[in-house]
Amino acid sequence: MPNLFEPFTLAGLELTNRLVMAPLTRNRAGAGEAPTALAAEYYAQRASAGLIIAEGTQPSAAGQAYPHTPGLHTDEQTAGWAQVADAVHARGGKIVVQLMHAGRISHEAIIGTRPVAPSAITPAGQVYTEQGMKDFEEPRALETAELPGVVAEFVDAARRAMAAGLDGVELHAANGYLLQQFLATGANSRTDGYGGTPEYRARFVIEVATAVAAAIGADKVGIRISPAGTMNGISETEVAATYAALLDGLNPLGLLYLHILEGQDTVFHEKLRAQWTGAVIFNTGFTGPSDLGTAQAAVDDGTTDLFCIGRGFLANPDLVERLRSGADLNEVDTTTLYSGGAKGYTDYPLLSA
Ligand SMILES: Cc1cc2nc3c(=O)[nH]c(=O)nc-3n(C[C@H](O)[C@H](O)[C@H](O)COP(=O)(O)O)c2cc1C
């Protein structure tokens, strides 16, 4: 039986264990939305994770979702990420960064311009801005001629991730952000070959993955999906056909991993895992316990190669050691998830403290 606490080889990356830290938006970027020395300390504290997937990071200014999320489209931001990569590597960890273009899950109050999306369909709900909660706005539908430019933003950010010394990137095609907006019938009513059928809805995501893989190497590129997820006002029909088309397009690329957020329909998710020819990372996506028992069972029964935990790593820098030894866990401070500087970020106690 595979053991969670034993090493795993993920393409060229030698992971010390099968536990992955989930991407977690923490809204603590510094000037110019660059990661700070505090971010380097936060991630270095968590370097005993087999793999860290760093927080959702905008590949362009227009792709920013929330205040003070980091970017990866300026030299200052690239330098900030280099600090993070160095700090994690110095502790023997591995780290990829999640490239997250918000699409319609943003607001003019955040990015200074109308958010873009596959179609001019307003999501239900509200977004946090520095002026308080605001209703989502009707996004501007991207023109067909603009799509290569968005692909190029992902490619540029991925190149910058490599220049910063990070171990790779994760394309965020989950949780209702831009890439899932293309996949989802509820957000995509395009008639230009990028919507209308499962294959056409999958096409933009496949084009982004193909271009990023060509630029930095397929073994440096993972992708996160949340089939049938409903986060951020997303809704999908023809789910099985759309994700089958997506995986058909992605499988030949030989990507680093497929990261699946579990939904209610676990049988469907098993089919996806069966179709995927590479390594799998699994996260419950808020559907159930994200604990040692769940992780070990999912690895034991072959559901996944690697198990991804979010809030457990957020509150426990030494989560791996705590799970291995059966120690108690720190509780998450929900008041400092998205603000608070060092408080609730780098001050969670270690077992040894
Ligand atoms: C504070 C916070 C921030 C998050 N930010 C992101 C993000 O940037 N990108 C993403 O894909 N998921 C994000 N998530 C979802 C987590 O990656 C994960 O799917 C979720 O926390 C469920 O796992 P858990 O039960 O182990 O925490 C976030 C979750 C939390 C609690």
XYZ file of C-alpha atoms and ligand atoms in Angstrom:
384
model
C 0.000 0.000 0.000
C 1.357 3.475 -0.784
C 2.087 5.460 2.337
C 1.208 9.147 2.592
C 4.437 9.864 4.398
C 6.752 8.204 1.896
C 8.409 9.948 -1.054
C 6.698 10.222 -4.418
C 8.267 11.106 -7.759
C 6.108 13.599 -9.670
C 7.707 13.895 -13.106
C 11.129 15.362 -12.287
C 10.153 16.433 -8.771
C 11.175 14.272 -5.837
C 8.481 14.925 -3.239
C 9.246 13.943 0.349
C 5.640 12.809 0.914
C 2.235 12.658 -0.793
C 0.635 15.587 1.035
C 0.098 18.745 -0.990
C -0.637 22.218 0.364
C -3.657 23.670 -1.467
C -3.615 27.047 -3.183
C -4.912 29.549 -0.610
C -5.579 33.193 -1.396
C -4.324 35.290 1.540
C -4.457 38.872 0.147
C -1.130 39.924 1.598
C 0.796 41.012 -1.495
C 2.944 44.114 -1.055
C 3.607 47.147 -3.248
C 2.861 46.445 -6.909
C 1.015 43.245 -5.838
C 4.385 41.514 -5.347
C 4.934 38.728 -2.784
C 6.814 40.024 0.251
C 9.471 38.647 2.582
C 6.569 37.692 4.871
C 5.107 35.504 2.100
C 8.513 33.841 1.717
C 8.508 33.102 5.452
C 4.916 31.770 5.342
C 5.657 29.349 2.516
C 9.055 28.331 3.945
C 7.330 27.436 7.226
C 5.189 24.980 5.224
C 8.044 23.487 3.154
C 7.593 20.029 4.706
C 4.520 19.567 2.498
C 5.412 17.191 -0.339
C 4.376 19.964 -2.719
C 3.120 23.505 -2.139
C 0.678 24.991 -4.632
C 0.993 28.719 -3.991
C -2.070 30.951 -3.981
C -4.090 32.096 -6.984
C -1.895 34.610 -8.838
C -3.039 36.862 -11.679
C -1.215 36.486 -15.008
C -2.236 40.045 -15.927
C -3.611 43.122 -14.209
C -7.014 42.469 -15.809
C -7.040 38.965 -14.318
C -6.908 40.075 -10.673
C -9.834 38.814 -8.585
C -9.410 40.434 -5.192
C -7.466 43.223 -3.469
C -3.808 42.449 -2.746
C -3.549 39.125 -4.526
C -0.101 38.661 -6.032
C 0.602 38.881 -9.732
C 3.183 37.384 -12.044
C 3.311 39.910 -14.871
C 5.907 42.484 -13.699
C 9.600 42.256 -12.834
C 8.856 43.332 -9.249
C 6.383 40.452 -8.853
C 8.820 37.996 -10.426
C 11.467 39.097 -7.910
C 8.954 38.617 -5.096
C 8.259 35.068 -6.252
C 12.004 34.391 -6.506
C 12.287 35.179 -2.768
C 9.489 32.692 -2.094
C 11.023 29.964 -4.281
C 14.454 30.400 -2.672
C 13.030 30.257 0.852
C 11.036 27.071 0.167
C 13.928 25.371 -1.635
C 16.306 26.262 1.200
C 14.052 24.175 3.461
C 13.972 21.274 0.960
C 10.422 21.948 -0.293
C 8.875 22.061 -3.758
C 6.538 24.826 -4.930
C 4.421 25.589 -7.977
C 2.261 28.701 -8.322
C -1.386 28.752 -9.315
C -2.117 30.987 -12.321
C -5.588 32.350 -11.738
C -7.271 34.709 -14.190
C -10.478 35.883 -12.525
C -12.438 36.655 -15.669
C -15.884 37.853 -14.561
C -15.129 37.174 -10.852
C -13.682 40.639 -10.387
C -14.886 44.221 -10.443
C -14.022 47.584 -11.930
C -13.350 48.730 -8.335
C -10.480 46.201 -8.229
C -9.019 46.300 -11.747
C -10.098 49.748 -12.951
C -11.819 48.351 -16.015
C -14.762 46.081 -16.753
C -13.921 42.410 -16.154
C -13.720 40.185 -19.217
C -15.340 36.782 -19.719
C -16.296 34.353 -22.481
C -19.751 35.963 -22.649
C -21.544 38.977 -21.185
C -23.284 36.898 -18.497
C -23.268 38.368 -14.993
C -22.595 35.879 -12.193
C -24.952 35.862 -9.250
C -23.442 37.184 -6.045
C -21.024 39.766 -4.773
C -17.294 40.359 -4.688
C -15.144 41.855 -1.932
C -13.562 45.190 -2.822
C -11.763 47.758 -0.680
C -14.985 49.772 -0.757
C -16.934 46.813 0.650
C -19.009 44.081 -1.004
C -20.300 44.917 -4.481
C -22.621 43.044 -6.854
C -20.809 41.401 -9.739
C -20.938 43.499 -12.925
C -21.847 42.397 -16.409
C -18.517 41.364 -17.925
C -17.332 42.311 -21.377
C -17.265 39.323 -23.737
C -13.762 38.702 -25.081
C -13.588 39.016 -28.859
C -12.209 36.040 -30.746
C -9.214 38.108 -31.854
C -8.389 38.862 -28.197
C -8.084 35.222 -27.123
C -4.477 34.717 -28.296
C -3.543 37.709 -26.143
C -5.006 36.054 -23.052
C -3.146 32.841 -23.895
C 0.022 34.936 -24.182
C -0.571 36.354 -20.680
C -0.615 32.821 -19.241
C 2.542 31.982 -21.206
C 4.336 35.108 -19.981
C 3.365 34.410 -16.360
C 4.541 30.804 -16.686
C 7.888 31.953 -18.103
C 8.211 34.361 -15.197
C 7.459 31.530 -12.761
C 10.375 29.611 -14.257
C 12.599 32.689 -14.157
C 11.725 33.076 -10.465
C 12.929 29.523 -9.826
C 9.511 28.063 -9.015
C 9.033 24.361 -9.811
C 6.081 24.897 -12.140
C 2.605 26.339 -12.479
C -0.929 25.168 -11.872
C -3.561 26.440 -14.322
C -6.674 27.357 -12.349
C -9.572 25.913 -14.351
C -11.773 25.491 -11.265
C -13.995 27.449 -8.871
C -15.701 29.655 -11.449
C -12.701 31.716 -12.637
C -11.932 32.504 -16.297
C -10.887 29.050 -17.496
C -13.901 27.335 -15.941
C -16.086 30.115 -17.364
C -15.110 28.863 -20.825
C -15.985 25.260 -19.846
C -19.346 26.133 -18.300
C -22.617 26.365 -20.212
C -23.873 28.864 -17.628
C -21.064 31.323 -18.440
C -20.260 30.593 -22.078
C -22.766 31.230 -24.879
C -20.146 31.861 -27.589
C -20.812 30.963 -31.214
C -17.267 31.394 -32.586
C -15.796 27.929 -32.101
C -15.122 28.511 -28.370
C -18.635 27.645 -27.179
C -21.752 25.745 -28.153
C -20.449 22.158 -27.899
C -18.392 20.302 -25.281
C -15.359 20.292 -27.595
C -15.648 24.004 -28.330
C -16.082 24.905 -24.651
C -12.980 22.850 -23.789
C -10.959 24.422 -26.595
C -9.704 27.594 -24.884
C -8.474 25.722 -21.809
C -6.699 23.195 -24.031
C -5.111 26.044 -26.021
C -3.846 27.701 -22.831
C -2.426 24.416 -21.510
C -0.831 23.587 -24.859
C 0.824 27.000 -25.166
C 2.069 27.053 -21.564
C 3.391 23.492 -21.872
C 5.192 24.418 -25.108
C 6.778 27.418 -23.379
C 8.023 25.870 -20.126
C 7.675 22.091 -20.566
C 4.581 19.958 -19.979
C 6.192 18.440 -16.884
C 6.071 21.887 -15.269
C 2.331 22.394 -15.791
C -0.511 21.082 -13.638
C -4.188 21.946 -13.929
C -6.989 22.212 -11.356
C -10.611 21.459 -12.248
C -13.881 21.414 -10.308
C -16.367 19.593 -12.566
C -19.974 20.482 -11.738
C -18.738 22.846 -9.030
C -20.956 25.812 -8.218
C -18.499 28.225 -6.640
C -18.589 31.865 -7.770
C -21.936 31.536 -9.499
C -20.762 28.981 -12.062
C -23.199 26.416 -13.463
C -22.515 23.619 -15.898
C -24.629 21.264 -17.975
C -23.228 18.567 -20.330
C -20.599 18.130 -17.640
C -19.503 14.583 -18.489
C -19.069 15.353 -22.195
C -17.267 18.664 -21.558
C -14.718 17.233 -19.137
C -14.220 14.129 -21.296
C -13.417 16.481 -24.196
C -11.088 18.488 -21.962
C -9.163 15.424 -20.802
C -9.012 14.103 -24.376
C -7.274 17.341 -25.319
C -4.993 17.462 -22.286
C -3.909 13.807 -22.037
C -1.562 13.903 -25.067
C 0.303 16.879 -23.581
C 1.709 14.827 -20.687
C 1.083 17.468 -18.016
C 2.579 17.337 -14.512
C -0.752 16.481 -12.881
C -4.526 16.774 -12.921
C -5.868 18.294 -9.696
C -9.500 17.363 -9.140
C -11.824 19.038 -6.670
C -14.375 16.462 -5.590
C -18.041 17.208 -6.226
C -21.193 15.492 -5.085
C -21.104 13.000 -7.992
C -18.185 10.806 -6.963
C -18.872 8.144 -9.622
C -18.379 10.754 -12.340
C -15.118 11.829 -10.731
C -13.893 8.224 -10.730
C -14.504 8.123 -14.479
C -12.425 11.246 -14.946
C -9.598 9.751 -12.934
C -9.792 6.612 -15.041
C -9.578 8.653 -18.254
C -6.548 10.641 -17.066
C -3.238 9.064 -17.999
C -0.984 11.017 -15.634
C -0.652 11.768 -11.928
C -3.685 12.902 -9.942
C -4.009 15.285 -7.001
C -7.274 15.186 -5.112
C -8.882 17.790 -2.856
C -12.320 17.530 -1.297
C -13.250 21.031 -2.492
C -15.133 21.704 0.753
C -17.341 18.583 0.280
C -16.097 16.656 3.286
C -13.389 16.121 5.865
C -9.890 16.918 4.711
C -8.079 14.886 7.340
C -5.568 12.079 7.747
C -8.135 9.267 7.456
C -9.628 10.684 4.259
C -6.191 11.292 2.780
C -4.854 7.830 3.553
C -8.034 6.115 2.289
C -7.941 8.077 -0.986
C -4.310 7.129 -1.587
C -4.824 3.513 -0.491
C -7.756 2.835 -2.789
C -6.021 4.422 -5.772
C -8.365 7.414 -5.942
C -5.353 9.672 -6.078
C -1.563 9.769 -6.086
C -1.332 12.884 -3.925
C -3.793 14.334 -1.422
C -4.212 18.085 -1.128
C -5.155 19.882 2.112
C -5.953 23.583 2.449
C -6.997 24.876 5.841
C -4.983 22.218 7.684
C -1.745 23.598 6.195
C -2.910 27.177 6.651
C -3.167 26.740 10.427
C -0.406 24.150 10.874
C 2.945 24.922 9.281
C 4.151 21.497 10.450
C 0.981 19.661 9.394
C 2.901 16.696 7.971
C 4.698 16.088 11.255
C 1.485 16.556 13.250
C -0.426 14.041 11.101
C 2.466 11.571 11.202
C 2.676 11.720 14.991
C -1.054 12.038 15.719
C -0.576 15.408 17.427
C -3.414 17.883 17.930
C -3.988 20.484 15.219
C -4.211 24.271 15.537
C -7.629 25.679 14.640
C -8.003 28.083 11.715
C -8.515 31.728 12.692
C -11.207 32.711 10.197
C -10.874 36.425 10.990
C -7.378 36.596 9.449
C -7.879 34.481 6.315
C -7.844 37.425 3.922
C -6.070 40.144 5.913
C -4.054 40.673 9.047
C -0.386 40.806 8.026
C 1.683 38.368 10.099
C -1.273 37.634 12.386
C -2.957 34.419 11.303
C -0.270 34.026 8.614
C 3.197 33.344 10.002
C 2.343 33.122 13.719
C 0.595 29.735 13.933
C 2.578 27.770 16.507
C 4.774 24.804 15.695
C 4.623 21.591 17.729
C 8.103 22.314 18.971
C 7.200 25.851 20.106
C -8.653 31.084 2.678
C -8.842 30.232 1.453
C -8.334 30.666 0.244
C -8.458 29.871 -0.916
N -7.881 30.289 -2.085
C -7.884 29.475 -3.169
C -7.155 29.823 -4.348
O -6.471 30.850 -4.440
N -7.219 28.963 -5.398
C -7.951 27.795 -5.341
O -7.976 27.045 -6.325
N -8.612 27.431 -4.227
C -8.583 28.222 -3.140
N -9.207 27.818 -1.985
C -9.781 26.455 -1.910
C -8.730 25.478 -1.347
O -7.673 25.287 -2.265
C -9.362 24.095 -1.020
O -9.958 23.577 -2.182
C -10.396 24.208 0.095
O -9.879 24.941 1.190
C -10.876 22.811 0.589
O -9.796 22.080 1.162
P -9.642 21.954 2.766
O -10.937 21.378 3.274
O -8.476 21.015 2.956
O -9.391 23.325 3.307
C -9.146 28.623 -0.837
C -9.675 28.206 0.382
C -9.526 28.988 1.523
C -10.071 28.476 2.833
